[in-house]
mmCIF file of C-alpha atoms in Angstrom:
data_model
loop_
_atom_site.group_PDB
_atom_site.id
_atom_site.type_symbol
_atom_site.label_atom_id
_atom_site.label_comp_id
_atom_site.label_asym_id
_atom_site.label_seq_id
_atom_site.Cartn_x
_atom_site.Cartn_y
_atom_site.Cartn_z
ATOM 1 C CA MET A 1 -19.963 -0.115 12.852
ATOM 2 C CA THR A 2 -19.911 0.810 8.928
ATOM 3 C CA ILE A 3 -19.650 -1.665 6.312
ATOM 4 C CA GLN A 4 -15.684 -0.772 5.528
ATOM 5 C CA THR A 5 -15.217 -1.951 9.220
ATOM 6 C CA LEU A 6 -16.948 -5.210 8.465
ATOM 7 C CA ARG A 7 -14.938 -5.555 5.876
ATOM 8 C CA GLU A 8 -11.221 -5.360 6.876
ATOM 9 C CA ILE A 9 -12.627 -7.451 10.158
ATOM 10 C CA SER A 10 -13.625 -10.199 7.561
ATOM 11 C CA ALA A 11 -10.159 -9.556 5.599
ATOM 12 C CA TYR A 12 -8.203 -10.094 9.151
ATOM 13 C CA ASN A 13 -9.961 -13.169 10.097
ATOM 14 C CA LEU A 14 -10.066 -14.574 6.516
ATOM 15 C CA ARG A 15 -5.872 -13.510 5.690
ATOM 16 C CA THR A 16 -5.614 -14.473 9.765
ATOM 17 C CA PHE A 17 -6.847 -18.298 8.866
ATOM 18 C CA LYS A 18 -5.129 -18.874 5.928
ATOM 19 C CA ARG A 19 -1.706 -17.733 7.568
ATOM 20 C CA ASN A 20 -1.730 -20.585 10.518
ATOM 21 C CA TYR A 21 -5.165 -22.114 10.014
ATOM 22 C CA VAL A 22 -3.465 -24.876 12.452
ATOM 23 C CA ALA A 23 -3.394 -22.490 15.443
ATOM 24 C CA GLU A 24 -6.759 -21.042 15.073
ATOM 25 C CA ILE A 25 -8.661 -24.351 14.653
ATOM 26 C CA SER A 26 -6.610 -25.145 18.529
ATOM 27 C CA GLY A 27 -6.971 -22.053 19.318
ATOM 28 C CA SER A 28 -11.103 -22.421 19.029
ATOM 29 C CA LEU A 29 -10.913 -25.590 21.186
ATOM 30 C CA GLY A 30 -8.915 -23.661 24.134
ATOM 31 C CA ASP A 31 -12.254 -22.510 26.484
ATOM 32 C CA LEU A 32 -13.933 -26.612 26.357
ATOM 33 C CA GLY A 33 -12.503 -26.997 29.659
ATOM 34 C CA THR A 34 -14.988 -24.250 30.965
ATOM 35 C CA PHE A 35 -17.331 -24.774 28.823
ATOM 36 C CA LEU A 36 -18.045 -28.569 28.553
ATOM 37 C CA PRO A 37 -18.195 -29.178 32.031
ATOM 38 C CA ILE A 38 -21.349 -26.761 32.907
ATOM 39 C CA ALA A 39 -23.413 -27.130 29.910
ATOM 40 C CA ILE A 40 -23.116 -30.951 30.878
ATOM 41 C CA ALA A 41 -23.801 -30.027 34.331
ATOM 42 C CA LEU A 42 -27.195 -28.087 33.683
ATOM 43 C CA ALA A 43 -27.986 -30.313 31.019
ATOM 44 C CA VAL A 44 -28.248 -33.743 33.296
ATOM 45 C CA ASN A 45 -29.887 -31.300 35.960
ATOM 46 C CA GLY A 46 -32.352 -30.468 32.593
ATOM 47 C CA SER A 47 -31.910 -26.954 33.818
ATOM 48 C CA VAL A 48 -30.833 -26.633 29.802
ATOM 49 C CA SER A 49 -31.344 -28.142 26.862
ATOM 50 C CA LEU A 50 -28.065 -28.942 25.404
ATOM 51 C CA ALA A 51 -28.917 -28.684 22.209
ATOM 52 C CA SER A 52 -29.980 -25.004 22.142
ATOM 53 C CA THR A 53 -26.722 -24.660 24.031
ATOM 54 C CA LEU A 54 -24.684 -25.499 21.422
ATOM 55 C CA ILE A 55 -26.547 -24.428 18.504
ATOM 56 C CA PHE A 56 -27.046 -20.615 20.161
ATOM 57 C CA SER A 57 -23.385 -20.412 21.296
ATOM 58 C CA GLY A 58 -22.542 -21.736 18.129
ATOM 59 C CA VAL A 59 -23.804 -18.661 16.490
ATOM 60 C CA TYR A 60 -23.137 -15.992 19.053
ATOM 61 C CA ASN A 61 -19.707 -17.282 18.148
ATOM 62 C CA ILE A 62 -19.444 -16.860 14.744
ATOM 63 C CA LEU A 63 -21.157 -13.443 15.029
ATOM 64 C CA THR A 64 -18.497 -12.118 17.302
ATOM 65 C CA GLY A 65 -16.046 -13.653 14.601
ATOM 66 C CA LEU A 66 -17.734 -11.646 12.430
ATOM 67 C CA PHE A 67 -18.034 -8.714 13.807
ATOM 68 C CA PHE A 68 -14.650 -8.258 16.338
ATOM 69 C CA GLY A 69 -12.320 -9.849 14.782
ATOM 70 C CA ILE A 70 -10.709 -11.002 18.121
ATOM 71 C CA PRO A 71 -11.647 -14.421 19.602
ATOM 72 C CA LEU A 72 -13.360 -13.406 21.786
ATOM 73 C CA PRO A 73 -15.233 -16.649 24.455
ATOM 74 C CA VAL A 74 -18.645 -17.208 24.305
ATOM 75 C CA GLN A 75 -18.953 -18.824 28.029
ATOM 76 C CA PRO A 76 -21.633 -20.076 30.864
ATOM 77 C CA MET A 77 -22.237 -17.077 33.912
ATOM 78 C CA LYS A 78 -21.099 -19.249 36.558
ATOM 79 C CA ALA A 79 -22.862 -17.419 39.726
ATOM 80 C CA ILE A 80 -26.007 -18.617 37.733
ATOM 81 C CA ALA A 81 -25.035 -21.564 36.916
ATOM 82 C CA ALA A 82 -23.703 -22.526 40.022
ATOM 83 C CA VAL A 83 -26.761 -21.387 41.573
ATOM 84 C CA ALA A 84 -29.454 -23.478 39.533
ATOM 85 C CA ILE A 85 -26.793 -26.860 39.131
ATOM 86 C CA ALA A 86 -27.157 -26.480 44.058
ATOM 87 C CA ARG A 87 -30.820 -25.416 43.753
ATOM 88 C CA ASN A 88 -31.649 -28.176 41.053
ATOM 89 C CA PHE A 89 -33.425 -24.831 39.083
ATOM 90 C CA SER A 90 -36.138 -25.558 36.530
ATOM 91 C CA SER A 91 -35.531 -23.989 32.795
ATOM 92 C CA GLY A 92 -37.735 -21.445 33.691
ATOM 93 C CA ALA A 93 -35.894 -20.106 36.433
ATOM 94 C CA ILE A 94 -32.293 -20.590 34.499
ATOM 95 C CA ALA A 95 -34.084 -18.505 31.403
ATOM 96 C CA ALA A 96 -35.157 -15.765 33.366
ATOM 97 C CA ALA A 97 -31.739 -14.795 35.482
ATOM 98 C CA GLY A 98 -30.153 -14.999 32.192
ATOM 99 C CA ILE A 99 -32.891 -12.877 30.546
ATOM 100 C CA PHE A 100 -32.402 -10.374 34.083
ATOM 101 C CA VAL A 101 -29.205 -9.901 33.919
ATOM 102 C CA GLY A 102 -28.966 -9.828 29.894
ATOM 103 C CA GLY A 103 -31.733 -6.645 30.609
ATOM 104 C CA CYS A 104 -29.863 -4.745 32.894
ATOM 105 C CA LEU A 105 -26.731 -5.404 30.865
ATOM 106 C CA LEU A 106 -28.590 -3.021 27.697
ATOM 107 C CA VAL A 107 -29.560 -0.791 30.023
ATOM 108 C CA PHE A 108 -26.473 -0.392 31.234
ATOM 109 C CA SER A 109 -24.835 -0.195 27.222
ATOM 110 C CA LEU A 110 -27.584 2.477 26.070
ATOM 111 C CA THR A 111 -27.396 4.700 29.042
ATOM 112 C CA GLY A 112 -23.596 5.140 28.845
ATOM 113 C CA LEU A 113 -22.997 3.673 32.731
ATOM 114 C CA LEU A 114 -20.670 0.952 31.351
ATOM 115 C CA ARG A 115 -18.598 3.142 29.402
ATOM 116 C CA TRP A 116 -17.983 5.733 33.334
ATOM 117 C CA PHE A 117 -17.971 2.862 35.443
ATOM 118 C CA ALA A 118 -15.004 1.103 32.872
ATOM 119 C CA ASN A 119 -13.720 4.564 32.674
ATOM 120 C CA VAL A 120 -13.198 5.254 37.615
ATOM 121 C CA ILE A 121 -12.250 1.879 37.700
ATOM 122 C CA PRO A 122 -7.784 1.983 38.214
ATOM 123 C CA VAL A 123 -5.727 -0.201 36.364
ATOM 124 C CA PRO A 124 -4.953 -1.978 39.097
ATOM 125 C CA VAL A 125 -8.232 -3.711 39.815
ATOM 126 C CA ILE A 126 -8.653 -4.538 36.604
ATOM 127 C CA LYS A 127 -5.507 -6.037 36.386
ATOM 128 C CA GLY A 128 -6.308 -7.736 40.260
ATOM 129 C CA ILE A 129 -9.542 -9.222 38.874
ATOM 130 C CA GLN A 130 -8.153 -10.111 36.409
ATOM 131 C CA THR A 131 -5.258 -11.864 37.645
ATOM 132 C CA GLY A 132 -7.641 -13.227 40.555
ATOM 133 C CA ALA A 133 -9.894 -14.388 38.217
ATOM 134 C CA GLY A 134 -6.122 -16.494 36.925
ATOM 135 C CA LEU A 135 -6.408 -17.914 40.236
ATOM 136 C CA SER A 136 -9.467 -19.201 40.788
ATOM 137 C CA LEU A 137 -9.609 -21.317 37.692
ATOM 138 C CA ILE A 138 -5.960 -22.394 38.563
ATOM 139 C CA LEU A 139 -7.796 -23.275 42.157
ATOM 140 C CA SER A 140 -10.951 -25.101 40.089
ATOM 141 C CA ALA A 141 -9.057 -27.187 38.013
ATOM 142 C CA CYS A 142 -6.813 -28.488 40.727
ATOM 143 C CA GLY A 143 -9.053 -28.742 43.415
ATOM 144 C CA GLY A 144 -12.714 -29.578 40.821
ATOM 145 C CA MET A 145 -11.519 -30.851 38.061
ATOM 146 C CA LEU A 146 -7.982 -33.186 38.976
ATOM 147 C CA HIS A 147 -8.164 -33.663 43.252
ATOM 148 C CA PRO A 148 -10.370 -36.492 42.545
ATOM 149 C CA LEU A 149 -9.181 -38.525 40.721
ATOM 150 C CA GLY A 150 -7.562 -41.649 41.499
ATOM 151 C CA TRP A 151 -3.797 -42.729 39.791
ATOM 152 C CA VAL A 152 -5.627 -45.133 37.860
ATOM 153 C CA GLU A 153 -9.424 -43.984 38.557
ATOM 154 C CA PRO A 154 -12.492 -43.504 37.689
ATOM 155 C CA SER A 155 -11.277 -45.013 34.403
ATOM 156 C CA TRP A 156 -8.474 -46.170 32.338
ATOM 157 C CA ALA A 157 -9.159 -43.102 30.003
ATOM 158 C CA ASP A 158 -9.314 -40.572 33.317
ATOM 159 C CA ASN A 159 -6.433 -40.468 35.535
ATOM 160 C CA ARG A 160 -3.871 -38.964 37.635
ATOM 161 C CA ILE A 161 -1.699 -40.407 35.174
ATOM 162 C CA TRP A 162 -3.392 -39.119 32.576
ATOM 163 C CA ALA A 163 -3.236 -35.848 33.953
ATOM 164 C CA ILE A 164 0.969 -35.635 34.516
ATOM 165 C CA VAL A 165 1.106 -36.458 31.114
ATOM 166 C CA ALA A 166 -0.952 -33.954 29.792
ATOM 167 C CA PHE A 167 0.438 -31.335 31.842
ATOM 168 C CA LEU A 168 4.009 -32.715 30.867
ATOM 169 C CA ALA A 169 3.032 -31.698 27.467
ATOM 170 C CA LEU A 170 1.697 -28.120 27.874
ATOM 171 C CA MET A 171 5.499 -27.357 29.616
ATOM 172 C CA ILE A 172 6.992 -28.706 26.948
ATOM 173 C CA THR A 173 4.428 -27.267 24.400
ATOM 174 C CA SER A 174 4.537 -24.194 25.222
ATOM 175 C CA VAL A 175 9.094 -24.017 25.741
ATOM 176 C CA CYS A 176 9.221 -25.684 22.389
ATOM 177 C CA GLY A 177 7.318 -23.141 20.561
ATOM 178 C CA ARG A 178 3.983 -22.637 18.784
ATOM 179 C CA VAL A 179 1.967 -26.414 18.366
ATOM 180 C CA PRO A 180 -1.977 -27.381 18.244
ATOM 181 C CA TYR A 181 -1.168 -28.403 22.145
ATOM 182 C CA ALA A 182 -5.022 -28.292 22.633
ATOM 183 C CA LEU A 183 -6.198 -29.756 18.498
ATOM 184 C CA VAL A 184 -4.733 -32.583 20.192
ATOM 185 C CA LEU A 185 -5.075 -32.576 23.534
ATOM 186 C CA SER A 186 -8.940 -32.157 22.795
ATOM 187 C CA ALA A 187 -8.856 -34.731 19.712
ATOM 188 C CA ILE A 188 -7.034 -38.082 22.342
ATOM 189 C CA GLY A 189 -10.118 -36.547 24.122
ATOM 190 C CA LEU A 190 -12.835 -36.796 21.808
ATOM 191 C CA VAL A 191 -11.393 -40.317 20.664
ATOM 192 C CA PHE A 192 -11.106 -41.574 24.457
ATOM 193 C CA ALA A 193 -14.968 -40.173 25.237
ATOM 194 C CA ILE A 194 -15.794 -42.766 21.773
ATOM 195 C CA ILE A 195 -14.266 -45.947 23.479
ATOM 196 C CA ARG A 196 -15.594 -45.434 26.739
ATOM 197 C CA THR A 197 -19.601 -44.090 25.785
ATOM 198 C CA ALA A 198 -18.808 -47.310 22.543
ATOM 199 C CA VAL A 199 -18.279 -49.385 25.397
ATOM 200 C CA ALA A 200 -21.368 -48.288 27.154
ATOM 201 C CA GLU A 201 -23.620 -48.091 23.677
ATOM 202 C CA HIS A 202 -24.775 -44.857 24.861
ATOM 203 C CA LEU A 203 -22.870 -43.524 20.408
ATOM 204 C CA PRO A 204 -24.648 -40.466 19.439
ATOM 205 C CA ALA A 205 -28.224 -40.708 17.710
ATOM 206 C CA LEU A 206 -29.035 -38.634 14.462
ATOM 207 C CA GLY A 207 -31.965 -36.608 15.994
ATOM 208 C CA ILE A 208 -32.748 -32.978 14.140
ATOM 209 C CA TRP A 209 -32.846 -30.074 16.743
ATOM 210 C CA HIS A 210 -37.209 -29.207 17.775
ATOM 211 C CA PRO A 211 -36.828 -26.069 19.163
ATOM 212 C CA TRP A 212 -39.220 -25.410 22.390
ATOM 213 C CA LEU A 213 -39.880 -21.454 24.183
ATOM 214 C CA VAL A 214 -39.263 -21.712 27.630
ATOM 215 C CA VAL A 215 -41.931 -18.402 28.833
ATOM 216 C CA PRO A 216 -41.077 -18.248 33.223
ATOM 217 C CA THR A 217 -43.791 -18.093 35.463
ATOM 218 C CA SER A 218 -43.515 -15.161 38.298
ATOM 219 C CA HIS A 219 -42.477 -17.370 40.715
ATOM 220 C CA GLN A 220 -39.014 -18.548 38.299
ATOM 221 C CA TRP A 221 -39.103 -15.243 37.873
ATOM 222 C CA TRP A 222 -38.157 -14.075 40.867
ATOM 223 C CA MET A 223 -36.127 -17.230 42.073
ATOM 224 C CA GLY A 224 -34.146 -16.074 38.425
ATOM 225 C CA ALA A 225 -33.828 -13.125 38.873
ATOM 226 C CA VAL A 226 -33.035 -12.578 43.189
ATOM 227 C CA ASP A 227 -31.374 -15.892 43.552
ATOM 228 C CA ALA A 228 -28.944 -16.324 40.807
ATOM 229 C CA GLY A 229 -29.038 -13.138 38.840
ATOM 230 C CA ILE A 230 -28.210 -10.525 40.509
ATOM 231 C CA GLY A 231 -25.183 -12.341 42.281
ATOM 232 C CA GLN A 232 -24.471 -12.037 38.521
ATOM 233 C CA ILE A 233 -24.505 -8.998 37.234
ATOM 234 C CA PRO A 234 -21.090 -7.820 38.791
ATOM 235 C CA LEU A 235 -19.603 -10.970 38.315
ATOM 236 C CA THR A 236 -20.343 -9.951 34.065
ATOM 237 C CA THR A 237 -19.775 -6.761 34.362
ATOM 238 C CA LEU A 238 -16.588 -6.614 35.470
ATOM 239 C CA ASN A 239 -15.354 -10.018 33.820
ATOM 240 C CA SER A 240 -17.500 -10.712 30.566
ATOM 241 C CA VAL A 241 -17.262 -6.601 29.891
ATOM 242 C CA VAL A 242 -14.848 -4.156 31.413
ATOM 243 C CA ALA A 243 -11.327 -7.308 31.906
ATOM 244 C CA VAL A 244 -11.907 -8.165 28.884
ATOM 245 C CA VAL A 245 -11.831 -5.576 27.131
ATOM 246 C CA TYR A 246 -8.899 -4.329 28.877
ATOM 247 C CA LEU A 247 -7.139 -8.247 28.241
ATOM 248 C CA ALA A 248 -7.516 -8.201 23.986
ATOM 249 C CA GLY A 249 -6.140 -4.902 24.445
ATOM 250 C CA ASP A 250 -3.003 -6.269 26.288
ATOM 251 C CA LEU A 251 -3.032 -9.493 24.049
ATOM 252 C CA LEU A 252 -4.318 -8.236 20.501
ATOM 253 C CA PRO A 253 -2.402 -4.824 21.058
ATOM 254 C CA ASN A 254 -2.251 -4.362 16.944
ATOM 255 C CA VAL A 255 -5.548 -5.589 16.682
ATOM 256 C CA GLN A 256 -8.553 -3.199 17.392
ATOM 257 C CA THR A 257 -10.122 -3.430 20.453
ATOM 258 C CA PRO A 258 -13.911 -3.320 20.866
ATOM 259 C CA SER A 259 -15.567 -0.692 22.737
ATOM 260 C CA ILE A 260 -17.214 -1.777 26.510
ATOM 261 C CA SER A 261 -20.833 -0.047 25.241
ATOM 262 C CA HIS A 262 -20.287 -3.220 22.004
ATOM 263 C CA VAL A 263 -18.945 -5.910 24.214
ATOM 264 C CA GLY A 264 -22.000 -5.036 26.731
ATOM 265 C CA LEU A 265 -24.880 -4.710 23.574
ATOM 266 C CA SER A 266 -23.131 -8.217 22.733
ATOM 267 C CA VAL A 267 -23.665 -9.670 26.303
ATOM 268 C CA ALA A 268 -27.372 -8.588 26.800
ATOM 269 C CA GLY A 269 -28.447 -9.263 23.154
ATOM 270 C CA MET A 270 -27.095 -12.802 23.896
ATOM 271 C CA ASN A 271 -28.916 -14.036 26.929
ATOM 272 C CA LEU A 272 -32.117 -11.381 26.070
ATOM 273 C CA LEU A 273 -32.872 -14.316 22.776
ATOM 274 C CA GLY A 274 -31.233 -17.731 23.383
ATOM 275 C CA CYS A 275 -32.569 -18.270 26.853
ATOM 276 C CA TRP A 276 -36.374 -18.157 25.705
ATOM 277 C CA PHE A 277 -35.230 -21.374 23.869
ATOM 278 C CA GLY A 278 -33.581 -23.439 26.918
ATOM 279 C CA ALA A 279 -30.072 -22.278 25.541
ATOM 280 C CA MET A 280 -27.227 -21.695 29.143
ATOM 281 C CA PRO A 281 -26.762 -18.362 29.849
ATOM 282 C CA VAL A 282 -23.971 -17.377 28.734
ATOM 283 C CA CYS A 283 -20.890 -14.372 28.398
ATOM 284 C CA HIS A 284 -17.519 -13.282 27.313
ATOM 285 C CA GLY A 285 -15.258 -14.230 29.966
ATOM 286 C CA SER A 286 -11.697 -12.752 30.180
ATOM 287 C CA GLY A 287 -10.559 -16.310 31.086
ATOM 288 C CA GLY A 288 -12.272 -18.017 27.536
ATOM 289 C CA LEU A 289 -10.292 -15.250 25.748
ATOM 290 C CA ALA A 290 -7.115 -15.985 27.964
ATOM 291 C CA ALA A 291 -7.397 -19.839 26.513
ATOM 292 C CA GLN A 292 -8.576 -18.873 23.813
ATOM 293 C CA HIS A 293 -5.063 -17.052 23.265
ATOM 294 C CA ARG A 294 -3.084 -19.391 25.059
ATOM 295 C CA PHE A 295 -3.691 -21.787 22.700
ATOM 296 C CA GLY A 296 -2.802 -20.192 19.179
ATOM 297 C CA ALA A 297 -6.577 -18.171 18.727
ATOM 298 C CA ARG A 298 -5.666 -14.859 16.881
ATOM 299 C CA SER A 299 -8.569 -13.815 15.160
ATOM 300 C CA GLY A 300 -12.734 -13.467 14.679
ATOM 301 C CA ALA A 301 -11.657 -16.994 12.330
ATOM 302 C CA SER A 302 -10.935 -19.092 16.046
ATOM 303 C CA VAL A 303 -14.633 -18.700 16.959
ATOM 304 C CA ILE A 304 -16.356 -19.161 13.394
ATOM 305 C CA PHE A 305 -14.941 -22.174 13.265
ATOM 306 C CA LEU A 306 -16.104 -22.843 16.701
ATOM 307 C CA GLY A 307 -19.543 -21.482 15.584
ATOM 308 C CA SER A 308 -20.037 -23.692 12.951
ATOM 309 C CA LEU A 309 -19.043 -26.454 14.286
ATOM 310 C CA LYS A 310 -20.667 -26.182 17.780
ATOM 311 C CA LEU A 311 -23.778 -24.975 15.534
ATOM 312 C CA VAL A 312 -23.784 -28.328 13.151
ATOM 313 C CA ILE A 313 -23.764 -30.880 15.712
ATOM 314 C CA GLY A 314 -26.543 -28.604 17.366
ATOM 315 C CA VAL A 315 -28.312 -29.349 14.807
ATOM 316 C CA PHE A 316 -28.480 -32.829 14.048
ATOM 317 C CA PHE A 317 -27.154 -34.470 17.294
ATOM 318 C CA GLY A 318 -28.341 -32.590 20.007
ATOM 319 C CA GLU A 319 -29.123 -34.056 23.418
ATOM 320 C CA SER A 320 -28.276 -38.041 22.506
ATOM 321 C CA LEU A 321 -24.095 -36.316 23.009
ATOM 322 C CA ILE A 322 -24.388 -35.994 26.643
ATOM 323 C CA ASP A 323 -23.565 -39.528 27.687
ATOM 324 C CA LEU A 324 -20.415 -38.302 25.685
ATOM 325 C CA LEU A 325 -19.297 -35.215 26.165
ATOM 326 C CA ARG A 326 -19.610 -36.868 30.398
ATOM 327 C CA ARG A 327 -17.401 -39.268 29.392
ATOM 328 C CA PHE A 328 -14.440 -36.688 28.300
ATOM 329 C CA PRO A 329 -11.965 -36.842 30.759
ATOM 330 C CA HIS A 330 -11.179 -34.554 32.957
ATOM 331 C CA ALA A 331 -7.786 -35.112 33.516
ATOM 332 C CA PHE A 332 -7.746 -33.293 29.949
ATOM 333 C CA LEU A 333 -10.083 -30.442 30.954
ATOM 334 C CA GLY A 334 -8.606 -29.301 34.066
ATOM 335 C CA VAL A 335 -5.117 -29.677 32.742
ATOM 336 C CA MET A 336 -6.446 -27.151 29.986
ATOM 337 C CA VAL A 337 -9.005 -24.612 32.750
ATOM 338 C CA ILE A 338 -4.958 -24.471 34.574
ATOM 339 C CA ALA A 339 -3.454 -23.387 31.526
ATOM 340 C CA ALA A 340 -6.199 -20.137 30.700
ATOM 341 C CA GLY A 341 -5.322 -19.385 34.292
ATOM 342 C CA LEU A 342 -1.529 -19.493 33.931
ATOM 343 C CA GLU A 343 -2.424 -16.929 30.529
ATOM 344 C CA LEU A 344 -4.236 -14.757 33.184
ATOM 345 C CA LEU A 345 -1.770 -14.354 36.005
ATOM 346 C CA SER A 346 0.773 -13.137 33.334
ATOM 347 C CA VAL A 347 -0.789 -10.201 32.761
ATOM 348 C CA GLY A 348 -0.793 -8.742 36.039
ATOM 349 C CA GLU A 349 3.331 -9.065 35.583
ATOM 350 C CA SER A 350 2.333 -5.748 33.173
ATOM 351 C CA LEU A 351 0.553 -3.707 35.882
ATOM 352 C CA ASN A 352 3.828 -1.552 36.226
ATOM 353 C CA THR A 353 5.756 -1.477 32.809
ATOM 354 C CA ARG A 354 6.484 -0.159 29.895
ATOM 355 C CA GLY A 355 3.285 -0.999 28.578
ATOM 356 C CA ALA A 356 0.862 -0.075 31.341
ATOM 357 C CA ARG A 357 -1.579 1.439 29.990
ATOM 358 C CA ASP A 358 -2.699 3.731 32.231
ATOM 359 C CA LEU A 359 1.391 5.182 32.413
ATOM 360 C CA SER A 360 2.908 7.860 30.272
ATOM 361 C CA GLY A 361 4.778 5.322 28.196
ATOM 362 C CA THR A 362 8.780 5.338 30.831
ATOM 363 C CA GLU A 363 8.969 2.510 33.507
ATOM 364 C CA GLY A 364 10.048 5.427 35.284
ATOM 365 C CA SER A 365 7.098 7.970 34.883
ATOM 366 C CA CYS A 366 6.300 6.923 38.668
ATOM 367 C CA SER A 367 8.277 6.185 41.246
ATOM 368 C CA GLU A 368 9.626 2.535 43.196
ATOM 369 C CA GLU A 369 6.838 3.585 45.898
ATOM 370 C CA GLU A 370 3.989 5.158 43.779
ATOM 371 C CA ARG A 371 4.511 1.293 41.916
ATOM 372 C CA LYS A 372 4.437 -0.496 45.844
ATOM 373 C CA ARG A 373 0.819 0.915 45.994
ATOM 374 C CA ARG A 374 -0.527 -0.072 42.234
ATOM 375 C CA TRP A 375 1.153 -3.509 43.060
ATOM 376 C CA THR A 376 -0.852 -3.785 46.289
ATOM 377 C CA VAL A 377 -3.814 -2.586 45.000
ATOM 378 C CA MET A 378 -3.512 -5.220 42.375
ATOM 379 C CA MET A 379 -2.840 -8.168 45.618
ATOM 380 C CA VAL A 380 -5.500 -6.907 47.584
ATOM 381 C CA THR A 381 -8.153 -7.368 44.780
ATOM 382 C CA VAL A 382 -6.784 -11.229 43.601
ATOM 383 C CA GLY A 383 -6.569 -11.724 47.403
ATOM 384 C CA VAL A 384 -10.423 -11.270 48.555
ATOM 385 C CA LEU A 385 -11.893 -12.027 45.021
ATOM 386 C CA VAL A 386 -10.133 -15.229 45.495
ATOM 387 C CA GLY A 387 -11.028 -15.439 49.646
ATOM 388 C CA PHE A 388 -14.360 -14.958 49.013
ATOM 389 C CA LYS A 389 -14.758 -17.424 45.563
ATOM 390 C CA ASN A 390 -16.379 -12.937 44.471
ATOM 391 C CA ASP A 391 -15.658 -10.489 41.853
ATOM 392 C CA ALA A 392 -18.113 -7.990 43.727
ATOM 393 C CA MET A 393 -15.488 -8.506 46.906
ATOM 394 C CA GLY A 394 -12.385 -8.568 45.021
ATOM 395 C CA PHE A 395 -13.706 -4.771 43.233
ATOM 396 C CA LEU A 396 -15.024 -3.025 46.157
ATOM 397 C CA ALA A 397 -11.433 -4.210 48.368
ATOM 398 C CA GLY A 398 -9.572 -3.213 45.679
ATOM 399 C CA MET A 399 -11.253 0.342 45.415
ATOM 400 C CA PHE A 400 -10.826 0.760 49.493
ATOM 401 C CA CYS A 401 -7.363 -0.079 48.934
ATOM 402 C CA HIS A 402 -7.151 2.369 46.235
ATOM 403 C CA TRP A 403 -8.943 5.525 47.980
ATOM 404 C CA ALA A 404 -6.955 4.716 51.518
ATOM 405 C CA TYR A 405 -3.972 5.587 49.752
ATOM 406 C CA GLN A 406 -5.380 8.627 48.032
ATOM 407 C CA ILE A 407 -6.974 10.225 51.552
ATOM 408 C CA PRO A 408 -2.771 11.653 52.529
ATOM 409 C CA SER A 409 -3.359 13.676 48.038
ATOM 410 C CA TRP A 410 -6.856 14.658 48.684
ATOM 411 C CA TRP A 411 -5.875 16.260 52.342
ATOM 412 C CA GLU A 412 -3.360 18.199 50.759
ATOM 413 C CA GLN A 413 -6.093 19.146 47.916
ATOM 414 C CA GLY A 414 -8.524 20.466 50.485
ATOM 415 C CA ARG A 415 -5.875 22.029 53.120
ATOM 416 C CA SER A 416 -4.646 24.138 49.675
ATOM 417 C CA ARG A 417 -7.775 25.099 48.222
ATOM 418 C CA LEU A 418 -8.969 26.726 51.660
ATOM 419 C CA SER A 419 -5.859 28.617 51.244
ATOM 420 C CA GLN A 420 -6.836 29.895 49.129
ATOM 421 C CA GLY A 421 -10.436 30.176 49.650
ATOM 422 C CA ARG A 422 -11.637 28.516 47.036
ATOM 423 C CA LEU A 423 -12.997 25.446 49.235
ATOM 424 C CA ARG A 424 -16.015 27.545 51.498
ATOM 425 C CA LEU A 425 -16.347 26.168 54.963
ATOM 426 C CA PRO A 426 -19.929 27.325 56.500
#
């Protein structure tokens, strides 16, 4: 990346922020529904340091905004987080998992395996991964965040009534134009959390961050890599590198899309650095990009703002924020996750249209039968991904479906070559 390119990205960030700073700030908060619950759960378990997570993810936000110029998110690695929470991982084990995945992504990026992987995956499968991720977000929000809520429980500030109000507001703002929905909702949720925390007499206290080094033992290396890291690799490769690059091109066609290798190196660098200091393993997810775009983010300025905010809060408050963030209304977080899911679901609409990147540019470039096949491949990917709750399973199912449709053409090509004498049988 040249100095001239960096200057152009910085000029674009500044120009976009000046033109619509409210939307950029609102969009920067769009991914809180994914980031906060997982970060808090891991911090409460003692698996990660909340201060280190805020500081390092803030630095990553700033760097990605400066280098890529798009609202590329910094999200938790969900597969690692799920295993760590379920099995109460120590800080060493979760650090080992993040470092292992980072090392694998570094090798894949430097050797060109990521580029090759992206080139051989059919667009319907990629669209299926994106759409399946969107549907998974909605199911997760409804089942994990909103369903446990009662009509007036667990609190006056967090219940189904507030969830309905937040959802109605989301629909209204979607119809009525661009409104800083995430900014307003986050501000109200923060006020509610402060009031509830003040009543419990657990307000955050000022405390400067003191870095500490995490050095996994041999047992923790094995546990982190085998039990959590291996399962994260396909999810990171598919959703956090390949799918997020394609999604960036779809959502921001007028902005230069980062390359597959650069995004892979970014994910690798984040985890090879921060995990040694107790930070949560992170990646760039298509769901986070969809969320931030949905709420108004259009440039790297949005994540630079978010990163600066995280950095200041992490340095000066750190671990004392756990009680406050734990009381942020799940009703609001759940609706924000639903909005991100809806944004991701919408990308599937362009599968067979003029905007599809693998079609020649006209809707008539493929037959009705071919459009049905492409749609079937995408929906098989979506169905298996959601059913098994596993990106890799959805990917394999989509690829097998795609290959099954190719068998007749492969057979005809083989017969043609055989008849022309270009294929010799033993």
